[in-house]
Amino acid sequence: MYQESKIPCVFLRNANAKTFNYIVCGVAGFLFFFGWWLMIDLNAQHRTTMRENTPYHLPGVFASIAMLLMNMIPTEYLYNSGVYTGGGCCTPFLCKLFLLVTLMASFGCLIGATYVMVNDFMLDPEQYQWPGYGVFFQTLCIFSSSVLCRFCRRGDAY
């Protein structure tokens, strides 16, 4: 008879929200650390390329700022059904708009890192291409970390 194959991470499906959130936040923290460790390694290995062109650091810096801003919004404000209800500065509509702006900034950082990788490194065959890949992968790791922290958590376990 046909047996269902077991995936090694199936235990996360039945895990309670707090355990799942710990694991997701741990993976997100590792991705954030790995992204910045990659940039530190690029600065150590390719000093002249990275230090002469300080704009190569900007996609990672702005992606980190966007990560902080994206995760500042409480989850219950985003999933509130009333769009224009409540007074003050933290209405659900403004929180959703703020999240949209931070997501646009994060995607802009990815686009900027792609531009740096393609325009400054891949189009010149004589230049060593690893710094361009490193800038892109750093921004991709930070972006993945922010998306994991924001959208992959379950409920309010805290």
PDB file of C-alpha atoms in Angstrom:
ATOM      1  CA  MET A   1       0.000   0.000   0.000  1.00  0.00           C
ATOM      2  CA  TYR A   2       1.025   3.609  -0.516  1.00  0.00           C
ATOM      3  CA  GLN A   3       2.647   5.218   2.520  1.00  0.00           C
ATOM      4  CA  GLU A   4       2.937   8.919   3.045  1.00  0.00           C
ATOM      5  CA  SER A   5       6.541  10.054   3.143  1.00  0.00           C
ATOM      6  CA  LYS A   6       7.622  11.859   6.280  1.00  0.00           C
ATOM      7  CA  ILE A   7       9.504  15.117   5.978  1.00  0.00           C
ATOM      8  CA  PRO A   8      12.056  15.676   8.783  1.00  0.00           C
ATOM      9  CA  CYS A   9      10.473  19.014   9.809  1.00  0.00           C
ATOM     10  CA  VAL A  10       6.931  17.718  10.115  1.00  0.00           C
ATOM     11  CA  PHE A  11       7.142  18.200  13.883  1.00  0.00           C
ATOM     12  CA  LEU A  12       6.810  21.952  13.325  1.00  0.00           C
ATOM     13  CA  ARG A  13       3.288  21.495  12.028  1.00  0.00           C
ATOM     14  CA  ASN A  14       2.126  20.216  15.410  1.00  0.00           C
ATOM     15  CA  ALA A  15       4.369  22.448  17.512  1.00  0.00           C
ATOM     16  CA  ASN A  16       2.759  25.024  19.708  1.00  0.00           C
ATOM     17  CA  ALA A  17       3.012  28.663  18.697  1.00  0.00           C
ATOM     18  CA  LYS A  18       5.752  29.563  21.154  1.00  0.00           C
ATOM     19  CA  THR A  19       8.100  26.777  20.030  1.00  0.00           C
ATOM     20  CA  PHE A  20       7.442  27.530  16.377  1.00  0.00           C
ATOM     21  CA  ASN A  21       8.134  31.236  16.948  1.00  0.00           C
ATOM     22  CA  TYR A  22      11.416  30.435  18.702  1.00  0.00           C
ATOM     23  CA  ILE A  23      12.550  28.334  15.757  1.00  0.00           C
ATOM     24  CA  VAL A  24      11.474  30.883  13.134  1.00  0.00           C
ATOM     25  CA  CYS A  25      13.122  33.751  15.000  1.00  0.00           C
ATOM     26  CA  GLY A  26      16.293  31.683  15.442  1.00  0.00           C
ATOM     27  CA  VAL A  27      16.481  30.992  11.712  1.00  0.00           C
ATOM     28  CA  ALA A  28      15.782  34.666  10.965  1.00  0.00           C
ATOM     29  CA  GLY A  29      18.509  35.737  13.385  1.00  0.00           C
ATOM     30  CA  PHE A  30      20.966  33.352  11.757  1.00  0.00           C
ATOM     31  CA  LEU A  31      20.145  34.730   8.298  1.00  0.00           C
ATOM     32  CA  PHE A  32      20.640  38.296   9.535  1.00  0.00           C
ATOM     33  CA  PHE A  33      23.957  37.342  11.164  1.00  0.00           C
ATOM     34  CA  PHE A  34      25.108  35.481   8.052  1.00  0.00           C
ATOM     35  CA  GLY A  35      24.316  38.460   5.825  1.00  0.00           C
ATOM     36  CA  TRP A  36      26.395  40.841   7.897  1.00  0.00           C
ATOM     37  CA  TRP A  37      29.145  38.270   8.380  1.00  0.00           C
ATOM     38  CA  LEU A  38      29.312  37.993   4.598  1.00  0.00           C
ATOM     39  CA  MET A  39      29.773  41.764   4.271  1.00  0.00           C
ATOM     40  CA  ILE A  40      32.483  41.789   6.953  1.00  0.00           C
ATOM     41  CA  ASP A  41      34.261  38.997   5.086  1.00  0.00           C
ATOM     42  CA  LEU A  42      34.013  40.950   1.828  1.00  0.00           C
ATOM     43  CA  ASN A  43      35.565  43.981   3.501  1.00  0.00           C
ATOM     44  CA  ALA A  44      38.402  41.849   4.851  1.00  0.00           C
ATOM     45  CA  GLN A  45      39.124  39.988   1.609  1.00  0.00           C
ATOM     46  CA  HIS A  46      38.564  42.752  -0.958  1.00  0.00           C
ATOM     47  CA  ARG A  47      39.689  45.893   0.839  1.00  0.00           C
ATOM     48  CA  THR A  48      40.347  48.091  -2.149  1.00  0.00           C
ATOM     49  CA  THR A  49      37.128  47.235  -3.973  1.00  0.00           C
ATOM     50  CA  MET A  50      34.854  47.615  -0.958  1.00  0.00           C
ATOM     51  CA  ARG A  51      36.488  50.616   0.695  1.00  0.00           C
ATOM     52  CA  GLU A  52      36.764  52.691  -2.463  1.00  0.00           C
ATOM     53  CA  ASN A  53      33.058  52.247  -3.171  1.00  0.00           C
ATOM     54  CA  THR A  54      31.109  52.903   0.008  1.00  0.00           C
ATOM     55  CA  PRO A  55      27.709  52.794  -1.777  1.00  0.00           C
ATOM     56  CA  TYR A  56      28.144  49.010  -1.892  1.00  0.00           C
ATOM     57  CA  HIS A  57      27.224  48.985   1.806  1.00  0.00           C
ATOM     58  CA  LEU A  58      23.992  50.950   1.407  1.00  0.00           C
ATOM     59  CA  PRO A  59      21.616  48.132   0.325  1.00  0.00           C
ATOM     60  CA  GLY A  60      22.478  46.117   3.433  1.00  0.00           C
ATOM     61  CA  VAL A  61      22.231  49.104   5.763  1.00  0.00           C
ATOM     62  CA  PHE A  62      18.866  50.204   4.407  1.00  0.00           C
ATOM     63  CA  ALA A  63      17.581  46.609   4.387  1.00  0.00           C
ATOM     64  CA  SER A  64      18.496  46.366   8.082  1.00  0.00           C
ATOM     65  CA  ILE A  65      16.669  49.602   8.839  1.00  0.00           C
ATOM     66  CA  ALA A  66      13.650  48.371   6.864  1.00  0.00           C
ATOM     67  CA  MET A  67      13.747  45.135   8.863  1.00  0.00           C
ATOM     68  CA  LEU A  68      13.573  47.038  12.128  1.00  0.00           C
ATOM     69  CA  LEU A  69      10.750  49.229  10.876  1.00  0.00           C
ATOM     70  CA  MET A  70       8.815  46.285   9.438  1.00  0.00           C
ATOM     71  CA  ASN A  71       8.868  44.385  12.714  1.00  0.00           C
ATOM     72  CA  MET A  72       7.870  47.346  14.894  1.00  0.00           C
ATOM     73  CA  ILE A  73       4.187  47.020  14.031  1.00  0.00           C
ATOM     74  CA  PRO A  74       2.151  44.717  16.303  1.00  0.00           C
ATOM     75  CA  THR A  75       0.408  41.898  14.471  1.00  0.00           C
ATOM     76  CA  GLU A  76      -3.030  42.656  15.901  1.00  0.00           C
ATOM     77  CA  TYR A  77      -2.971  46.103  14.269  1.00  0.00           C
ATOM     78  CA  LEU A  78      -2.470  44.546  10.836  1.00  0.00           C
ATOM     79  CA  TYR A  79      -5.265  42.007  11.039  1.00  0.00           C
ATOM     80  CA  ASN A  80      -7.874  44.292  12.553  1.00  0.00           C
ATOM     81  CA  SER A  81     -11.015  44.338  10.423  1.00  0.00           C
ATOM     82  CA  GLY A  82     -11.772  48.027  10.877  1.00  0.00           C
ATOM     83  CA  VAL A  83      -9.799  50.046   8.375  1.00  0.00           C
ATOM     84  CA  TYR A  84     -10.556  53.575   9.500  1.00  0.00           C
ATOM     85  CA  THR A  85     -11.649  52.909  13.078  1.00  0.00           C
ATOM     86  CA  GLY A  86     -10.044  54.365  16.130  1.00  0.00           C
ATOM     87  CA  GLY A  87      -8.437  57.678  16.694  1.00  0.00           C
ATOM     88  CA  GLY A  88      -4.875  58.706  17.114  1.00  0.00           C
ATOM     89  CA  CYS A  89      -1.844  57.993  15.050  1.00  0.00           C
ATOM     90  CA  CYS A  90      -1.895  54.163  15.104  1.00  0.00           C
ATOM     91  CA  THR A  91      -4.995  53.287  13.149  1.00  0.00           C
ATOM     92  CA  PRO A  92      -4.934  49.945  11.307  1.00  0.00           C
ATOM     93  CA  PHE A  93      -4.906  51.786   7.978  1.00  0.00           C
ATOM     94  CA  LEU A  94      -1.749  53.707   8.877  1.00  0.00           C
ATOM     95  CA  CYS A  95      -0.082  50.541  10.158  1.00  0.00           C
ATOM     96  CA  LYS A  96      -0.848  48.754   6.891  1.00  0.00           C
ATOM     97  CA  LEU A  97       0.413  51.732   4.925  1.00  0.00           C
ATOM     98  CA  PHE A  98       3.598  51.788   7.022  1.00  0.00           C
ATOM     99  CA  LEU A  99       4.103  48.074   6.369  1.00  0.00           C
ATOM    100  CA  LEU A 100       3.622  48.645   2.641  1.00  0.00           C
ATOM    101  CA  VAL A 101       6.229  51.420   2.637  1.00  0.00           C
ATOM    102  CA  THR A 102       8.745  49.275   4.515  1.00  0.00           C
ATOM    103  CA  LEU A 103       8.142  46.366   2.134  1.00  0.00           C
ATOM    104  CA  MET A 104       8.723  48.713  -0.800  1.00  0.00           C
ATOM    105  CA  ALA A 105      11.959  49.881   0.833  1.00  0.00           C
ATOM    106  CA  SER A 106      13.064  46.265   1.315  1.00  0.00           C
ATOM    107  CA  PHE A 107      12.355  45.405  -2.310  1.00  0.00           C
ATOM    108  CA  GLY A 108      14.143  48.606  -3.317  1.00  0.00           C
ATOM    109  CA  CYS A 109      17.198  47.403  -1.412  1.00  0.00           C
ATOM    110  CA  LEU A 110      17.061  44.106  -3.292  1.00  0.00           C
ATOM    111  CA  ILE A 111      16.805  45.974  -6.581  1.00  0.00           C
ATOM    112  CA  GLY A 112      19.737  48.186  -5.591  1.00  0.00           C
ATOM    113  CA  ALA A 113      21.866  45.178  -4.657  1.00  0.00           C
ATOM    114  CA  THR A 114      20.986  43.531  -7.972  1.00  0.00           C
ATOM    115  CA  TYR A 115      22.006  46.706  -9.788  1.00  0.00           C
ATOM    116  CA  VAL A 116      25.349  46.777  -7.957  1.00  0.00           C
ATOM    117  CA  MET A 117      25.956  43.111  -8.739  1.00  0.00           C
ATOM    118  CA  VAL A 118      25.103  43.355 -12.435  1.00  0.00           C
ATOM    119  CA  ASN A 119      26.342  46.827 -13.345  1.00  0.00           C
ATOM    120  CA  ASP A 120      29.563  47.007 -11.348  1.00  0.00           C
ATOM    121  CA  PHE A 121      30.742  43.405 -11.359  1.00  0.00           C
ATOM    122  CA  MET A 122      29.087  41.142 -13.929  1.00  0.00           C
ATOM    123  CA  LEU A 123      29.419  43.444 -16.949  1.00  0.00           C
ATOM    124  CA  ASP A 124      33.185  43.748 -16.500  1.00  0.00           C
ATOM    125  CA  PRO A 125      34.700  40.305 -17.180  1.00  0.00           C
ATOM    126  CA  GLU A 126      38.147  41.378 -15.970  1.00  0.00           C
ATOM    127  CA  GLN A 127      36.935  42.274 -12.496  1.00  0.00           C
ATOM    128  CA  TYR A 128      36.573  39.685  -9.743  1.00  0.00           C
ATOM    129  CA  GLN A 129      32.832  39.078  -9.355  1.00  0.00           C
ATOM    130  CA  TRP A 130      32.523  37.739  -5.807  1.00  0.00           C
ATOM    131  CA  PRO A 131      32.011  41.172  -4.128  1.00  0.00           C
ATOM    132  CA  GLY A 132      28.963  41.756  -6.326  1.00  0.00           C
ATOM    133  CA  TYR A 133      27.498  38.390  -5.400  1.00  0.00           C
ATOM    134  CA  GLY A 134      28.287  39.090  -1.751  1.00  0.00           C
ATOM    135  CA  VAL A 135      26.442  42.420  -1.733  1.00  0.00           C
ATOM    136  CA  PHE A 136      23.408  40.753  -3.301  1.00  0.00           C
ATOM    137  CA  PHE A 137      23.436  37.735  -0.971  1.00  0.00           C
ATOM    138  CA  GLN A 138      23.838  39.979   2.071  1.00  0.00           C
ATOM    139  CA  THR A 139      20.749  41.952   1.113  1.00  0.00           C
ATOM    140  CA  LEU A 140      18.858  38.762   0.244  1.00  0.00           C
ATOM    141  CA  CYS A 141      19.672  37.242   3.655  1.00  0.00           C
ATOM    142  CA  ILE A 142      18.538  40.383   5.483  1.00  0.00           C
ATOM    143  CA  PHE A 143      15.364  40.553   3.401  1.00  0.00           C
ATOM    144  CA  SER A 144      14.615  36.870   4.058  1.00  0.00           C
ATOM    145  CA  SER A 145      15.212  37.424   7.746  1.00  0.00           C
ATOM    146  CA  SER A 146      12.793  40.327   7.899  1.00  0.00           C
ATOM    147  CA  VAL A 147      10.099  38.416   5.989  1.00  0.00           C
ATOM    148  CA  LEU A 148      10.498  35.411   8.299  1.00  0.00           C
ATOM    149  CA  CYS A 149      10.231  37.587  11.395  1.00  0.00           C
ATOM    150  CA  ARG A 150       7.205  39.473  10.140  1.00  0.00           C
ATOM    151  CA  PHE A 151       5.064  36.931   8.341  1.00  0.00           C
ATOM    152  CA  CYS A 152       6.018  33.446   9.562  1.00  0.00           C
ATOM    153  CA  ARG A 153       5.234  33.765  13.236  1.00  0.00           C
ATOM    154  CA  ARG A 154       2.121  32.145  14.642  1.00  0.00           C
ATOM    155  CA  GLY A 155      -0.248  34.167  16.784  1.00  0.00           C
ATOM    156  CA  ASP A 156       0.695  36.104  19.866  1.00  0.00           C
ATOM    157  CA  ALA A 157       2.518  33.571  21.983  1.00  0.00           C
ATOM    158  CA  TYR A 158       4.135  36.139  24.229  1.00  0.00           C
TER     159      TYR A 158
END
